[in-house]
mmCIF file of C-alpha atoms in Angstrom:
data_model
loop_
_atom_site.group_PDB
_atom_site.id
_atom_site.type_symbol
_atom_site.label_atom_id
_atom_site.label_comp_id
_atom_site.label_asym_id
_atom_site.label_seq_id
_atom_site.Cartn_x
_atom_site.Cartn_y
_atom_site.Cartn_z
ATOM 1 C CA MET A 1261 -7.377 12.958 -16.051
ATOM 2 C CA ALA A 1262 -3.645 12.703 -14.983
ATOM 3 C CA THR A 1263 -2.008 15.121 -12.556
ATOM 4 C CA GLU A 1264 1.272 16.564 -13.960
ATOM 5 C CA ILE A 1265 4.061 16.626 -11.506
ATOM 6 C CA LYS A 1266 7.149 18.817 -12.491
ATOM 7 C CA VAL A 1267 10.667 17.595 -11.162
ATOM 8 C CA ALA A 1268 14.104 18.575 -11.729
ATOM 9 C CA PRO A 1269 16.154 16.709 -14.277
ATOM 10 C CA PRO A 1270 17.411 14.248 -15.179
ATOM 11 C CA PHE A 1271 15.137 11.736 -13.199
ATOM 12 C CA ILE A 1272 13.566 11.073 -9.849
ATOM 13 C CA LYS A 1273 13.158 7.787 -7.997
ATOM 14 C CA LEU A 1274 9.845 6.340 -7.693
ATOM 15 C CA GLU A 1275 9.817 6.380 -3.786
ATOM 16 C CA GLN A 1276 10.978 10.016 -3.961
ATOM 17 C CA PHE A 1277 8.312 10.912 -6.593
ATOM 18 C CA LEU A 1278 5.424 9.574 -4.262
ATOM 19 C CA LYS A 1279 6.686 11.765 -1.423
ATOM 20 C CA PHE A 1280 7.302 14.973 -3.715
ATOM 21 C CA ALA A 1281 3.866 14.613 -5.239
ATOM 22 C CA ASN A 1282 2.156 14.228 -1.677
ATOM 23 C CA ILE A 1283 1.005 10.928 -2.614
ATOM 24 C CA ALA A 1284 2.707 9.415 0.336
ATOM 25 C CA GLU A 1285 3.257 11.333 3.467
ATOM 26 C CA THR A 1286 6.405 9.619 4.437
ATOM 27 C CA GLY A 1287 9.095 7.473 2.953
ATOM 28 C CA GLY A 1288 7.838 4.601 4.927
ATOM 29 C CA MET A 1289 4.351 5.027 3.387
ATOM 30 C CA ALA A 1290 5.810 5.170 -0.005
ATOM 31 C CA LYS A 1291 7.712 1.992 0.685
ATOM 32 C CA LEU A 1292 4.557 0.178 1.826
ATOM 33 C CA MET A 1293 2.517 1.318 -1.172
ATOM 34 C CA ILE A 1294 5.217 -0.013 -3.508
ATOM 35 C CA THR A 1295 5.713 -3.259 -1.838
ATOM 36 C CA ASP A 1296 1.953 -3.682 -1.491
ATOM 37 C CA GLY A 1297 1.800 -3.548 -5.346
ATOM 38 C CA ILE A 1298 -0.621 -0.783 -5.818
ATOM 39 C CA VAL A 1299 1.811 1.334 -7.704
ATOM 40 C CA GLU A 1300 2.050 0.993 -11.568
ATOM 41 C CA VAL A 1301 4.671 2.582 -13.734
ATOM 42 C CA ASN A 1302 3.716 2.903 -17.410
ATOM 43 C CA GLY A 1303 0.972 0.326 -16.960
ATOM 44 C CA GLU A 1304 3.055 -2.244 -15.073
ATOM 45 C CA VAL A 1305 3.064 -2.967 -11.396
ATOM 46 C CA CYS A 1306 6.367 -1.761 -10.066
ATOM 47 C CA MET A 1307 7.836 -3.262 -6.916
ATOM 48 C CA MET A 1308 11.339 -1.222 -7.251
ATOM 49 C CA ARG A 1309 11.613 1.686 -4.911
ATOM 50 C CA GLY A 1310 14.645 2.940 -6.756
ATOM 51 C CA LYS A 1311 12.957 2.802 -10.136
ATOM 52 C CA LYS A 1312 14.195 5.795 -12.092
ATOM 53 C CA LEU A 1313 11.243 7.840 -13.620
ATOM 54 C CA TYR A 1314 11.923 10.022 -16.682
ATOM 55 C CA ASN A 1315 9.941 12.542 -18.629
ATOM 56 C CA LYS A 1316 6.285 11.521 -19.322
ATOM 57 C CA ASP A 1317 6.560 8.380 -17.384
ATOM 58 C CA ARG A 1318 3.053 7.588 -15.897
ATOM 59 C CA VAL A 1319 2.541 6.586 -12.349
ATOM 60 C CA THR A 1320 -0.846 5.067 -11.382
ATOM 61 C CA VAL A 1321 -1.732 4.439 -7.656
ATOM 62 C CA ASN A 1322 -4.650 1.952 -7.115
ATOM 63 C CA PHE A 1323 -6.161 3.039 -3.775
ATOM 64 C CA GLU A 1324 -8.980 0.924 -2.354
ATOM 65 C CA GLU A 1325 -11.630 3.549 -3.261
ATOM 66 C CA GLU A 1326 -10.115 5.055 -6.442
ATOM 67 C CA THR A 1327 -7.296 5.082 -8.943
ATOM 68 C CA GLU A 1328 -5.182 8.184 -9.374
ATOM 69 C CA GLU A 1329 -2.716 8.849 -12.231
ATOM 70 C CA TYR A 1330 0.260 11.228 -12.313
ATOM 71 C CA ILE A 1331 2.579 12.112 -15.156
ATOM 72 C CA CYS A 1332 6.279 12.915 -14.403
ATOM 73 C CA LEU A 1333 7.408 15.927 -16.250
ATOM 74 C CA ILE A 1334 11.103 16.696 -16.164
ATOM 75 C CA GLU A 1335 11.682 20.538 -16.273
ATOM 76 C CA GLU A 1336 14.284 21.617 -18.683
#
């Protein structure tokens, strides 16, 4: 089951989302996760730190031991 993360409109950048959702502790860690290719947006590996996430975009992080899924929900 995916964890829902509520963010302010109109969008949030992928790197910021990883920090905001406490998936990455720092911006540097978020950058490494993205450049290592373990982050997917809507089912596709995303290597762009500045990728804009909109309402109901799905972010999947493929850690070594497990895969975690998050849904970006834009608060209205």
